[in-house]
């Protein structure tokens, strides 16, 4: 149960419409890194369901994990609502987001989010893309998302907002090609969370549990911050120094909520 602390995979979700991948025929397809550890696949399946249980993902969004056997490959479900994902739905992609073995399966249009972030962030092994609802207002408002309590202390590092218009002008807002994926990864920088204006957000971690934790507590923080603002007074946020001092506690205790979330998610399978 400790592999994820340092070498976990990355996950990413998204949903929108699926498409057959261009240029993904059997000939010319990237080589496989081989079978991934079944426990990693189990965590990836669990992550999909946990995030659905927590209201971070609905019919849309996705979670991915970097392949432990080859840092140039990642694992992501075929296009499917996250709550329905099983081990048999997990596909392998190269970092250009070409499938290793498509077999006619539909793929998430926004999978480039995952591939381009893995290219830009070698230490990242899991990616979540969601449209978690309470976070969306902070991507369109001049009010910044800031850490309101210790559980979301990781937000002290700053929360960039990806403005897709700056990358490509008027679009349908979907990260549907590598160029847009690179622009999003550039906006994310070295942070654990980036908001996507008018769309959703991405969270990244050194392993699946971290990316999931960040996605859940970014959503919770957004709800609490909205509540604090609605009280009408000034809001006293966690200071950057406090956030920095608290962060090691997340790494030290993350196994506790992860075990709970995973048990509940897989029980429902
Ligand atoms: Zn999306």
Short mmCIF file of C-alpha atoms and ligand atoms in Angstrom, two decimals:
data_model
loop_
_atom_site.label_atom_id
_atom_site.label_comp_id
_atom_site.label_asym_id
_atom_site.label_seq_id
_atom_site.Cartn_x
_atom_site.Cartn_y
_atom_site.Cartn_z
CA UNK A 1 0.00 0.00 0.00
CA UNK A 2 2.95 2.32 0.02
CA UNK A 3 3.89 2.29 -3.62
CA UNK A 4 1.62 5.20 -4.35
CA UNK A 5 3.46 7.49 -2.04
CA UNK A 6 6.38 7.72 -4.37
CA UNK A 7 5.69 5.90 -7.57
CA UNK A 8 2.00 5.96 -8.01
CA UNK A 9 0.37 6.43 -11.29
CA UNK A 10 -1.46 9.37 -12.43
CA UNK A 11 -4.99 9.61 -13.28
CA UNK A 12 -7.12 11.87 -15.19
CA UNK A 13 -10.72 12.11 -15.93
CA UNK A 14 -12.85 13.82 -18.32
CA UNK A 15 -15.81 13.12 -20.15
CA UNK A 16 -17.34 15.05 -22.77
CA UNK A 17 -17.75 13.44 -26.03
CA UNK A 18 -15.53 10.62 -27.08
CA UNK A 19 -13.94 10.14 -30.40
CA UNK A 20 -12.05 7.62 -32.36
CA UNK A 21 -8.45 8.64 -32.18
CA UNK A 22 -6.82 9.89 -35.29
CA UNK A 23 -3.73 8.03 -36.30
CA UNK A 24 -4.11 5.20 -33.87
CA UNK A 25 -4.17 2.13 -36.06
CA UNK A 26 -2.39 -1.05 -35.12
CA UNK A 27 0.52 -0.34 -37.42
CA UNK A 28 2.46 2.65 -36.17
CA UNK A 29 0.92 2.41 -32.73
CA UNK A 30 3.28 2.98 -29.80
CA UNK A 31 4.72 -0.05 -28.05
CA UNK A 32 3.33 -1.27 -24.75
CA UNK A 33 5.12 -0.92 -21.42
CA UNK A 34 3.63 -4.28 -20.51
CA UNK A 35 1.02 -5.17 -17.93
CA UNK A 36 0.76 -2.78 -15.01
CA UNK A 37 0.67 -4.00 -11.42
CA UNK A 38 -2.93 -5.12 -10.73
CA UNK A 39 -2.89 -3.16 -7.48
CA UNK A 40 -2.22 0.01 -9.45
CA UNK A 41 -5.10 -0.75 -11.82
CA UNK A 42 -7.28 -1.38 -8.77
CA UNK A 43 -6.33 2.02 -7.36
CA UNK A 44 -7.08 3.66 -10.69
CA UNK A 45 -10.52 2.03 -10.86
CA UNK A 46 -11.13 3.00 -7.23
CA UNK A 47 -10.09 6.60 -7.94
CA UNK A 48 -12.73 6.88 -10.65
CA UNK A 49 -15.44 5.70 -8.28
CA UNK A 50 -14.18 7.67 -5.26
CA UNK A 51 -14.32 10.91 -7.20
CA UNK A 52 -17.82 10.08 -8.40
CA UNK A 53 -18.86 9.28 -4.81
CA UNK A 54 -17.45 12.59 -3.63
CA UNK A 55 -19.28 14.65 -6.22
CA UNK A 56 -16.07 15.67 -7.99
CA UNK A 57 -16.86 13.67 -11.13
CA UNK A 58 -20.28 12.98 -12.58
CA UNK A 59 -20.79 11.49 -16.02
CA UNK A 60 -17.74 13.47 -17.14
CA UNK A 61 -14.12 13.86 -16.16
CA UNK A 62 -11.25 11.39 -15.95
CA UNK A 63 -8.35 10.09 -13.89
CA UNK A 64 -5.05 8.75 -15.21
CA UNK A 65 -1.89 7.19 -13.84
CA UNK A 66 1.61 7.10 -15.26
CA UNK A 67 2.68 3.57 -16.15
CA UNK A 68 5.13 2.33 -13.49
CA UNK A 69 7.00 0.31 -16.10
CA UNK A 70 7.66 3.18 -18.54
CA UNK A 71 7.44 6.87 -17.71
CA UNK A 72 6.54 7.54 -21.35
CA UNK A 73 3.21 5.74 -21.03
CA UNK A 74 0.07 6.41 -19.04
CA UNK A 75 -3.11 4.55 -18.17
CA UNK A 76 -6.61 5.96 -18.63
CA UNK A 77 -10.05 4.47 -19.07
CA UNK A 78 -11.75 4.29 -22.43
CA UNK A 79 -14.46 6.92 -22.79
CA UNK A 80 -16.86 6.00 -20.03
CA UNK A 81 -18.61 7.62 -17.08
CA UNK A 82 -16.10 7.33 -14.21
CA UNK A 83 -18.45 5.49 -11.87
CA UNK A 84 -18.73 2.66 -14.40
CA UNK A 85 -15.00 2.14 -14.97
CA UNK A 86 -13.61 -1.37 -14.40
CA UNK A 87 -10.12 -2.83 -14.83
CA UNK A 88 -11.00 -4.02 -18.32
CA UNK A 89 -11.69 -0.46 -19.44
CA UNK A 90 -8.18 0.83 -18.74
CA UNK A 91 -6.17 1.66 -21.85
CA UNK A 92 -2.50 2.53 -22.33
CA UNK A 93 -1.31 5.68 -24.13
CA UNK A 94 1.99 7.26 -25.07
CA UNK A 95 2.62 10.85 -23.95
CA UNK A 96 1.32 12.16 -27.28
CA UNK A 97 -1.90 10.44 -26.17
CA UNK A 98 -1.87 7.85 -28.96
CA UNK A 99 -3.37 4.52 -27.84
CA UNK A 100 -1.14 1.45 -27.71
CA UNK A 101 -3.99 -0.88 -28.63
CA UNK A 102 -7.22 0.95 -29.39
CA UNK A 103 -9.25 -2.03 -30.58
CA UNK A 104 -12.05 0.25 -31.71
CA UNK A 105 -12.62 1.67 -28.27
CA UNK A 106 -13.73 5.27 -27.93
CA UNK A 107 -11.34 7.58 -26.11
CA UNK A 108 -11.72 10.75 -24.06
CA UNK A 109 -11.36 13.81 -26.29
CA UNK A 110 -9.42 15.64 -23.60
CA UNK A 111 -6.86 12.93 -22.91
CA UNK A 112 -4.16 15.40 -24.08
CA UNK A 113 -4.47 17.03 -20.67
CA UNK A 114 -2.88 13.93 -19.19
CA UNK A 115 -0.15 13.29 -21.76
CA UNK A 116 1.06 16.87 -21.85
CA UNK A 117 1.13 17.22 -18.06
CA UNK A 118 3.15 13.98 -17.78
CA UNK A 119 5.63 15.42 -20.29
CA UNK A 120 5.97 18.68 -18.38
CA UNK A 121 6.02 17.23 -14.85
CA UNK A 122 8.30 14.18 -14.47
CA UNK A 123 7.47 13.86 -10.76
CA UNK A 124 3.72 13.67 -11.42
CA UNK A 125 2.28 10.17 -11.57
CA UNK A 126 -1.45 10.88 -11.44
CA UNK A 127 -3.76 13.46 -12.99
CA UNK A 128 -7.44 14.24 -12.37
CA UNK A 129 -9.53 16.38 -14.68
CA UNK A 130 -12.94 17.33 -13.35
CA UNK A 131 -15.72 19.87 -13.66
CA UNK A 132 -16.32 19.81 -9.90
CA UNK A 133 -19.05 22.41 -9.52
CA UNK A 134 -18.12 24.55 -6.52
CA UNK A 135 -14.70 25.28 -8.03
CA UNK A 136 -16.04 26.63 -11.33
CA UNK A 137 -16.99 30.11 -10.01
CA UNK A 138 -13.38 30.73 -8.94
CA UNK A 139 -12.25 30.18 -12.51
CA UNK A 140 -14.46 32.99 -13.81
CA UNK A 141 -14.40 35.45 -10.90
CA UNK A 142 -11.76 37.97 -9.84
CA UNK A 143 -11.94 36.33 -6.37
CA UNK A 144 -9.05 33.89 -6.09
CA UNK A 145 -9.39 30.38 -4.64
CA UNK A 146 -7.34 30.39 -1.43
CA UNK A 147 -6.88 27.88 1.41
CA UNK A 148 -9.59 28.27 3.99
CA UNK A 149 -8.52 25.48 6.32
CA UNK A 150 -5.73 23.04 6.98
CA UNK A 151 -7.11 20.21 4.84
CA UNK A 152 -6.61 22.30 1.73
CA UNK A 153 -3.31 23.78 2.85
CA UNK A 154 -1.76 22.67 -0.45
CA UNK A 155 -3.54 25.63 -2.09
CA UNK A 156 -1.04 27.96 -0.40
CA UNK A 157 1.23 27.31 -3.37
CA UNK A 158 -1.14 29.33 -5.55
CA UNK A 159 -3.93 28.36 -7.91
CA UNK A 160 -3.34 29.42 -11.54
CA UNK A 161 -6.28 29.90 -13.89
CA UNK A 162 -5.88 28.55 -17.42
CA UNK A 163 -7.37 30.98 -19.93
CA UNK A 164 -7.89 29.01 -23.12
CA UNK A 165 -8.56 32.18 -25.10
CA UNK A 166 -4.94 33.21 -24.58
CA UNK A 167 -3.81 29.92 -26.11
CA UNK A 168 -6.22 29.60 -28.99
CA UNK A 169 -8.78 32.39 -29.13
CA UNK A 170 -12.38 31.28 -29.36
CA UNK A 171 -12.79 27.53 -28.90
CA UNK A 172 -15.37 25.07 -27.59
CA UNK A 173 -13.33 25.13 -24.33
CA UNK A 174 -12.24 21.50 -24.64
CA UNK A 175 -8.55 20.54 -24.50
CA UNK A 176 -8.87 18.53 -27.67
CA UNK A 177 -5.30 18.63 -29.04
CA UNK A 178 -1.68 18.54 -27.83
CA UNK A 179 -1.22 22.30 -28.29
CA UNK A 180 -4.00 23.06 -25.82
CA UNK A 181 -2.70 20.38 -23.47
CA UNK A 182 0.74 22.01 -23.50
CA UNK A 183 -0.78 25.42 -22.82
CA UNK A 184 -2.68 24.01 -19.85
CA UNK A 185 0.46 22.29 -18.51
CA UNK A 186 2.35 25.59 -18.86
CA UNK A 187 -0.36 27.37 -16.89
CA UNK A 188 -0.28 24.67 -14.19
CA UNK A 189 3.46 25.18 -13.80
CA UNK A 190 4.75 23.46 -10.68
CA UNK A 191 1.44 23.69 -8.79
CA UNK A 192 -0.86 20.84 -7.66
CA UNK A 193 -4.04 22.50 -8.99
CA UNK A 194 -5.02 24.67 -11.93
CA UNK A 195 -8.46 26.03 -12.69
CA UNK A 196 -9.74 26.07 -16.25
CA UNK A 197 -11.85 29.15 -16.92
CA UNK A 198 -15.43 28.29 -17.81
CA UNK A 199 -14.70 24.57 -17.68
CA UNK A 200 -13.24 22.85 -14.62
CA UNK A 201 -9.88 22.07 -13.09
CA UNK A 202 -6.94 19.70 -13.01
CA UNK A 203 -5.13 18.29 -10.01
CA UNK A 204 -1.86 16.37 -10.07
CA UNK A 205 0.06 14.30 -7.55
CA UNK A 206 3.02 12.02 -7.06
CA UNK A 207 0.52 9.18 -6.87
CA UNK A 208 -3.16 8.45 -7.30
CA UNK A 209 -4.15 9.15 -3.67
CA UNK A 210 -2.58 12.61 -3.78
CA UNK A 211 -4.26 13.65 -7.03
CA UNK A 212 -7.57 12.36 -5.65
CA UNK A 213 -7.07 14.10 -2.29
CA UNK A 214 -6.28 17.41 -4.03
CA UNK A 215 -9.36 17.09 -6.26
CA UNK A 216 -11.65 16.38 -3.30
CA UNK A 217 -10.32 19.11 -1.02
CA UNK A 218 -10.17 21.69 -3.80
CA UNK A 219 -13.91 21.14 -4.20
CA UNK A 220 -14.52 21.24 -0.42
CA UNK A 221 -12.39 24.38 -0.05
CA UNK A 222 -14.39 26.10 -2.79
CA UNK A 223 -17.66 25.34 -0.98
CA UNK A 224 -16.31 26.56 2.35
CA UNK A 225 -14.79 29.69 0.85
CA UNK A 226 -18.14 30.56 -0.75
CA UNK A 227 -19.79 30.09 2.65
CA UNK A 228 -17.19 32.24 4.39
CA UNK A 229 -17.62 35.00 1.82
CA UNK A 230 -21.41 34.83 2.19
CA UNK A 231 -21.10 35.67 5.89
CA UNK A 232 -20.25 39.16 4.79
CA UNK A 233 -17.17 39.98 6.85
CA UNK A 234 -13.55 39.71 5.87
CA UNK A 235 -12.07 36.22 5.44
CA UNK A 236 -8.95 35.19 7.32
CA UNK A 237 -7.28 32.59 5.10
CA UNK A 238 -4.53 30.14 5.95
CA UNK A 239 -1.28 32.04 5.61
CA UNK A 240 1.31 30.72 3.14
CA UNK A 241 3.62 29.97 6.06
CA UNK A 242 0.87 28.00 7.82
CA UNK A 243 0.11 26.10 4.63
CA UNK A 244 3.75 25.22 4.20
CA UNK A 245 4.01 24.04 7.80
CA UNK A 246 0.86 21.89 7.50
CA UNK A 247 1.58 20.20 4.18
CA UNK A 248 3.77 17.37 5.56
CA UNK A 249 0.74 16.26 7.57
CA UNK A 250 -1.12 15.51 4.35
CA UNK A 251 1.60 13.13 3.21
CA UNK A 252 1.79 11.65 6.69
CA UNK A 253 -1.89 10.81 6.97
CA UNK A 254 -3.21 10.41 3.44
CA UNK A 255 -3.31 6.61 3.73
CA UNK A 256 -6.13 6.95 6.28
CA UNK A 257 -8.77 8.66 4.10
CA UNK A 258 -7.53 6.79 1.02
CA UNK A 259 -8.22 3.41 2.65
CA UNK A 260 -11.70 4.54 3.63
CA UNK A 261 -12.55 6.03 0.26
CA UNK A 262 -11.24 2.99 -1.58
CA UNK A 263 -13.08 0.49 0.61
CA UNK A 264 -16.39 2.28 0.16
CA UNK A 265 -15.87 2.71 -3.57
CA UNK A 266 -14.99 -0.91 -4.27
CA UNK A 267 -17.71 -2.24 -1.97
CA UNK A 268 -20.24 -0.77 -4.33
CA UNK A 269 -18.71 -2.43 -7.35
ZN1 LIG B 1 -13.36 18.77 -19.37
#
